CSV table of C-alpha atoms in Angstrom, one decimal:
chain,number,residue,atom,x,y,z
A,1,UNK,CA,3.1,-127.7,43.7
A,2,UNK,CA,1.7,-124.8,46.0
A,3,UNK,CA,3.2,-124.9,49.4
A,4,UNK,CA,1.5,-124.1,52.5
A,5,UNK,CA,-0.7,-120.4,52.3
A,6,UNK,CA,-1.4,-118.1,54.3
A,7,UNK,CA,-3.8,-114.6,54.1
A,8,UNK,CA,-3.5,-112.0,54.8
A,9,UNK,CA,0.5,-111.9,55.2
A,10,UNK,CA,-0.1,-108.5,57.2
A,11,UNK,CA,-3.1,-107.2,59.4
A,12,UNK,CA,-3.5,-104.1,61.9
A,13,UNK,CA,-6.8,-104.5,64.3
A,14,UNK,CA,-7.9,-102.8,67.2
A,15,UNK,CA,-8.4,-103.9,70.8
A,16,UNK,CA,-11.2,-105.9,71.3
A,17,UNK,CA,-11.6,-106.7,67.7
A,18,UNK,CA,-12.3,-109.8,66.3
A,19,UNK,CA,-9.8,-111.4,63.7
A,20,UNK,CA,-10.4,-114.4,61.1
A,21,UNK,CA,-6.8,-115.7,59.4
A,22,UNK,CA,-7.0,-118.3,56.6
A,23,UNK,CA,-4.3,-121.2,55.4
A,24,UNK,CA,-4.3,-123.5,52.9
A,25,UNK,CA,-2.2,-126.6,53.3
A,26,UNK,CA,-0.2,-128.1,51.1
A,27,UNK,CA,-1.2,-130.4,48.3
A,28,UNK,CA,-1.7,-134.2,50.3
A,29,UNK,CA,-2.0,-133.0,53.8
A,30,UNK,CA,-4.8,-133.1,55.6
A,31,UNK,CA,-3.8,-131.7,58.7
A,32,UNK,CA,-3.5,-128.3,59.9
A,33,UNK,CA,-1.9,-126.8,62.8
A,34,UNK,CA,-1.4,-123.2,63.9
A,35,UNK,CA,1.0,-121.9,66.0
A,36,UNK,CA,1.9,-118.3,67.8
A,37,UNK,CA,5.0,-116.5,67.5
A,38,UNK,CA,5.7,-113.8,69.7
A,39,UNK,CA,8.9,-111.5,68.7
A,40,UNK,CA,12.2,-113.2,69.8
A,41,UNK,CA,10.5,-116.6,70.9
A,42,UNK,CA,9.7,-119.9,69.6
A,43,UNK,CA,6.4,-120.9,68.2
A,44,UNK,CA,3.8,-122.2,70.7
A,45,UNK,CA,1.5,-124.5,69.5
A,46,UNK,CA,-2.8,-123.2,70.0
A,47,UNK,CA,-4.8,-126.6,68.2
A,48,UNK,CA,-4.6,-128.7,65.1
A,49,UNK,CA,-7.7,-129.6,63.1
A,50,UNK,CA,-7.9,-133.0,61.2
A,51,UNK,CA,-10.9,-134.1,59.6
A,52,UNK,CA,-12.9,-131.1,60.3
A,53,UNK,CA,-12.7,-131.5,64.1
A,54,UNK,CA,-10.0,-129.8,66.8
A,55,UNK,CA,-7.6,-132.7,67.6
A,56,UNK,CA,-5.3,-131.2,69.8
A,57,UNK,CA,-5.0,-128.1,71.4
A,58,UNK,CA,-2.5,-125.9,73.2
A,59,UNK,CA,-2.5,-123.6,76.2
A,60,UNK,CA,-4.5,-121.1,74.5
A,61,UNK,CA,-8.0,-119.3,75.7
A,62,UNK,CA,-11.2,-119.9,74.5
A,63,UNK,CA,-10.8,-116.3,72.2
A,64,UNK,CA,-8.8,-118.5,70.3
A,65,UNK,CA,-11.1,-120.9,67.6
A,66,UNK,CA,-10.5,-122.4,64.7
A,67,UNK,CA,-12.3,-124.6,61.6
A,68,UNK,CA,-11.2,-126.7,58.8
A,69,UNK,CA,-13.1,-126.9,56.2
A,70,UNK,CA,-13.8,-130.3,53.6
A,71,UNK,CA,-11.1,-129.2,51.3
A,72,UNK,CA,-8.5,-129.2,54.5
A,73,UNK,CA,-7.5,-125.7,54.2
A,74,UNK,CA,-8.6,-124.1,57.9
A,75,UNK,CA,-9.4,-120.5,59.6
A,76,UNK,CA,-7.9,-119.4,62.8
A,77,UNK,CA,-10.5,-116.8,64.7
A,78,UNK,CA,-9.5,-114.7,67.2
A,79,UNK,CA,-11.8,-112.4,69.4
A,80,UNK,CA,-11.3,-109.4,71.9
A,81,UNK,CA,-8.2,-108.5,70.9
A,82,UNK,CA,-5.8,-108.1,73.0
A,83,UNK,CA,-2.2,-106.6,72.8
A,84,UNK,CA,-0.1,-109.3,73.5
A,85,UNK,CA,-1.9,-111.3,71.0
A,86,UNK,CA,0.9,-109.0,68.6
A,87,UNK,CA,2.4,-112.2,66.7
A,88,UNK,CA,3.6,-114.0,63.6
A,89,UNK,CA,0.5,-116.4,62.9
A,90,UNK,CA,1.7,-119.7,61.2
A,91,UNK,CA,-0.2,-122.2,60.0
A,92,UNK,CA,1.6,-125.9,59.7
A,93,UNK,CA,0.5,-128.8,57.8
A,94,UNK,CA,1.3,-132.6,57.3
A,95,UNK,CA,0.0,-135.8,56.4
A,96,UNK,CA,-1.3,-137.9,59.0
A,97,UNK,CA,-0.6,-141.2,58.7
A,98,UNK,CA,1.6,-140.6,55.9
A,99,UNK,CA,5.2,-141.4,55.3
A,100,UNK,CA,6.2,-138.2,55.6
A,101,UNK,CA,5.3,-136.7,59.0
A,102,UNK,CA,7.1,-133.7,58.8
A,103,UNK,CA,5.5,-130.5,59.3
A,104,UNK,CA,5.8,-128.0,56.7
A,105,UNK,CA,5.1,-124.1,57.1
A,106,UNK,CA,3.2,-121.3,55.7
A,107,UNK,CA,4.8,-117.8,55.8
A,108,UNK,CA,2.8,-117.0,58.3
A,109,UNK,CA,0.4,-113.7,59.2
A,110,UNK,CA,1.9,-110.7,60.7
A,111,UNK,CA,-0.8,-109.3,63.0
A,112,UNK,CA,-0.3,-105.8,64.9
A,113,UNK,CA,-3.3,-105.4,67.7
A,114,UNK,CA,-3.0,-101.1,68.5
B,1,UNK,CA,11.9,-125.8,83.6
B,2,UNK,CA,10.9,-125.2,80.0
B,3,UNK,CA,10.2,-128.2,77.6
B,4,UNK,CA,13.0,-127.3,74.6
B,5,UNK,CA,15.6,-125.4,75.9
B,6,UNK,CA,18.4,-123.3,73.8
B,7,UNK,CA,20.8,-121.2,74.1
B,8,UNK,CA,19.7,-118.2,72.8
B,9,UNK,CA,22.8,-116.6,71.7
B,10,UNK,CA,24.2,-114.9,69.3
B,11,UNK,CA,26.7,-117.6,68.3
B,12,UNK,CA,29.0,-116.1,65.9
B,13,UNK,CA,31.3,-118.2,63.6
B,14,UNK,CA,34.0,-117.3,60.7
B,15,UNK,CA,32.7,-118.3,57.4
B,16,UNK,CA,34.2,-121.7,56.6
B,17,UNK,CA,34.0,-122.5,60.3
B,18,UNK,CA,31.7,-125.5,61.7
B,19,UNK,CA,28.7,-124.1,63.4
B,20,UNK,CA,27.7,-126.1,66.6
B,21,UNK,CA,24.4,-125.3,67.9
B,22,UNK,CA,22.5,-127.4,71.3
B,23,UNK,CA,19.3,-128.4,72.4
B,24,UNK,CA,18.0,-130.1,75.3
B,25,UNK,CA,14.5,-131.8,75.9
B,26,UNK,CA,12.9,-132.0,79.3
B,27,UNK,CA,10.4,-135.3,78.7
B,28,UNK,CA,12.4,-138.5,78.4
B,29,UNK,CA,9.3,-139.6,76.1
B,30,UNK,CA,9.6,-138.0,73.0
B,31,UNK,CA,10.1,-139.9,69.9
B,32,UNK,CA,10.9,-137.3,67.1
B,33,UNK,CA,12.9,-134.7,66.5
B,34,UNK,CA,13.7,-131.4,64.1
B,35,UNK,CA,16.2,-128.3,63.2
B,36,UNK,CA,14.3,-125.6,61.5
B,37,UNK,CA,16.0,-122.4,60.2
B,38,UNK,CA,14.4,-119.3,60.3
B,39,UNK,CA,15.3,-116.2,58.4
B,40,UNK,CA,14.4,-112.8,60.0
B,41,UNK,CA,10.8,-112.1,59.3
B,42,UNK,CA,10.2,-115.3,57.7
B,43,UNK,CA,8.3,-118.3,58.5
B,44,UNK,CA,10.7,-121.3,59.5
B,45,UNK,CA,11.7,-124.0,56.9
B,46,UNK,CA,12.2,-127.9,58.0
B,47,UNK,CA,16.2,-128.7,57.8
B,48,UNK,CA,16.8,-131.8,59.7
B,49,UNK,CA,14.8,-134.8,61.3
B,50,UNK,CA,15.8,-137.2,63.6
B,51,UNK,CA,14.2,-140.1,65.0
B,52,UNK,CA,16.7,-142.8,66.4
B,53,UNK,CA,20.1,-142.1,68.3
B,54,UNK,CA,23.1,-141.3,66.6
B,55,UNK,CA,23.9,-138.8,63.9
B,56,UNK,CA,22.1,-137.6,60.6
B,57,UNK,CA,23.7,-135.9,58.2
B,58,UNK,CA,22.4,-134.6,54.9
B,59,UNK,CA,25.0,-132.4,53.4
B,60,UNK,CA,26.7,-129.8,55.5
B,61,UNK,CA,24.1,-130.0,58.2
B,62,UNK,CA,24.6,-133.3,60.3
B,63,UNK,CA,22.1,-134.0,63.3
B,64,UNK,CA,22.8,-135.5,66.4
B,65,UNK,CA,20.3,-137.1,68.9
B,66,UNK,CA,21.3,-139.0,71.7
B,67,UNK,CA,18.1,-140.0,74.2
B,68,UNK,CA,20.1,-140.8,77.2
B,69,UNK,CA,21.0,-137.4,77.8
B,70,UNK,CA,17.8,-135.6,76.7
B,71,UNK,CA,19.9,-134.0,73.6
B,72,UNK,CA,20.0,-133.3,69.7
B,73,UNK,CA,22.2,-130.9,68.1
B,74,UNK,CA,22.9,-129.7,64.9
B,75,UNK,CA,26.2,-129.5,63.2
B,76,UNK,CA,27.1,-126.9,60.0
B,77,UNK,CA,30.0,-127.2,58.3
B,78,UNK,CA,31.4,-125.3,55.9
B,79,UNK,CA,29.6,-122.1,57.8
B,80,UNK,CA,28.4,-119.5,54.9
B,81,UNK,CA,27.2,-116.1,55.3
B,82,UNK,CA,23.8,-117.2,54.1
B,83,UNK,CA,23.5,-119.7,57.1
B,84,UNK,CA,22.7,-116.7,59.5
B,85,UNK,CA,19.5,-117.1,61.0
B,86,UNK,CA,17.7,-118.3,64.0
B,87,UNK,CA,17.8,-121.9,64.3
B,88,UNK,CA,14.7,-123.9,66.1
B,89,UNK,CA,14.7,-126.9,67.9
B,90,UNK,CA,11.5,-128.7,68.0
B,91,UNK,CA,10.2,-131.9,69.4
B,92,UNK,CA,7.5,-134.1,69.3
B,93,UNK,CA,6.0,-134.5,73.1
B,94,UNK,CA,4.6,-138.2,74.4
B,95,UNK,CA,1.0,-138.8,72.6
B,96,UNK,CA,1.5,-136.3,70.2
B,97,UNK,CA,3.0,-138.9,67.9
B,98,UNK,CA,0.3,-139.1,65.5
B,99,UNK,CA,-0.8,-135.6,65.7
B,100,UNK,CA,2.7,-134.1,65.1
B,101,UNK,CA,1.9,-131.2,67.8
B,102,UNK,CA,5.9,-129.5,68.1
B,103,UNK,CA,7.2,-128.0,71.1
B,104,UNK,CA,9.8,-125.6,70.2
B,105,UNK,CA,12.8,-123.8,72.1
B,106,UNK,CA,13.2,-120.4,71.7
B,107,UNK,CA,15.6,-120.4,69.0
B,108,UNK,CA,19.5,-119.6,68.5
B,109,UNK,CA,20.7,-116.8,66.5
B,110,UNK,CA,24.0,-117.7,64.4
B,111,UNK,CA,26.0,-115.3,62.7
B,112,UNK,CA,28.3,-116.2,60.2
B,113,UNK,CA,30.8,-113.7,59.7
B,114,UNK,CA,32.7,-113.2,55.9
């Protein structure tokens, strides 16, 4: 049974570029949340998607958009680039509803803004 | 005040040594509660959940929550080498119930030393 993925697991972009980070939960969930990792800090949540719709959302700017798609697995968009948007990307998913509410981690996306 | 707050270390224990590491919570509201442990440059990995006061344990690691005083903890026994990591606290704000949104401290780094 696949875990959570995540691609790419590294990425370098420019200022002002525009960035587009995938995950796949894992099998049962139907729930995907993303979260931001600076270096030496906790994650901070930006939005989950359930159903195909934004359920909740952080403290994060509009530059920051996501989807899910039918088959749960979700994309995390980023535009103009900025440096301190330099993070670990993870993408989190559960089961809502489920027994098991736990949230359960992809190995997140490394991404470098230069 | 921030949300989840830990001590951010390093805590460094001998190997065989219990391990004792804090968290506090600032909204008297939240209903769930989790230790995940994260290895350097690795996405972090569920340990421990909590939900009601008193203690959890599930082999060497043994939670503690206790409501009143806006605390959970986490307990390793038997400290190993392989137990050094960064160690998060996260929590599970008012309304965010069903969502499973996480609020997380900033982490605390644990050395076990051989």
């Amino acid at each position: 049974d696949a875990g959570v993925t995540q691609s790419p697991t590294h990425l370098i972009k420019t200022r002002g570029q525009q960035v587009t980070l995938r995950c796949s939960p894992k099998s049962g969930h139907d729930t995907v949340s993303w979260y931001q990792q600076a270096l030496g800090q906790g994650p901070q949540f930006i939005f989950q998607y359930y159903e195909e719709e934004e359920r909740q959302r952080g403290n994060f700017p509009d530059r920051f958009s996501g989807h899910q798609f039918p088959n749960y697995s979700s994309e995390l968009n980023v535009n103009a680039l900025l440096l301190g948007d330099s993070a670990l990307y993870l993408c989190a998913s559960r089961e809502t509803g489920g027994t098991d509410p736990e949230a359960f981690f992809g190995q997140g996306t490394r991404l470098t803004v230069v | 005040q921030k949300e989840v707050e830990q001590n951010s270390g390093p805590l460094s224990v001998p190997e065989g040594a219990i391990a004792s590491l804090n968290c506090t919570y600032s909204d008297r509201g939240s209903q769930s509660f989790f230790w995940y442990r994260q290895y350097s440059g690795k996405s972090p990995e569920l340990i421990m959940s909590i939900y009601s006061n008193g203690d959890k344990e599930d082999g060497r690691f043994t939670a503690q929550l206790n409501k009143a005083s806006q605390y959970v903890s986490l307990l390793i026994r038997d400290s190993q080498p392989s137990d050094s990591a960064t160690y998060l606290c996260a929590v599970n704000p008012p309304g965010s119930s069903n969502t499973g949104k996480l609020i997380f401290g900033q982490g605390t780094t644990l050395q076990v030393k051989p």
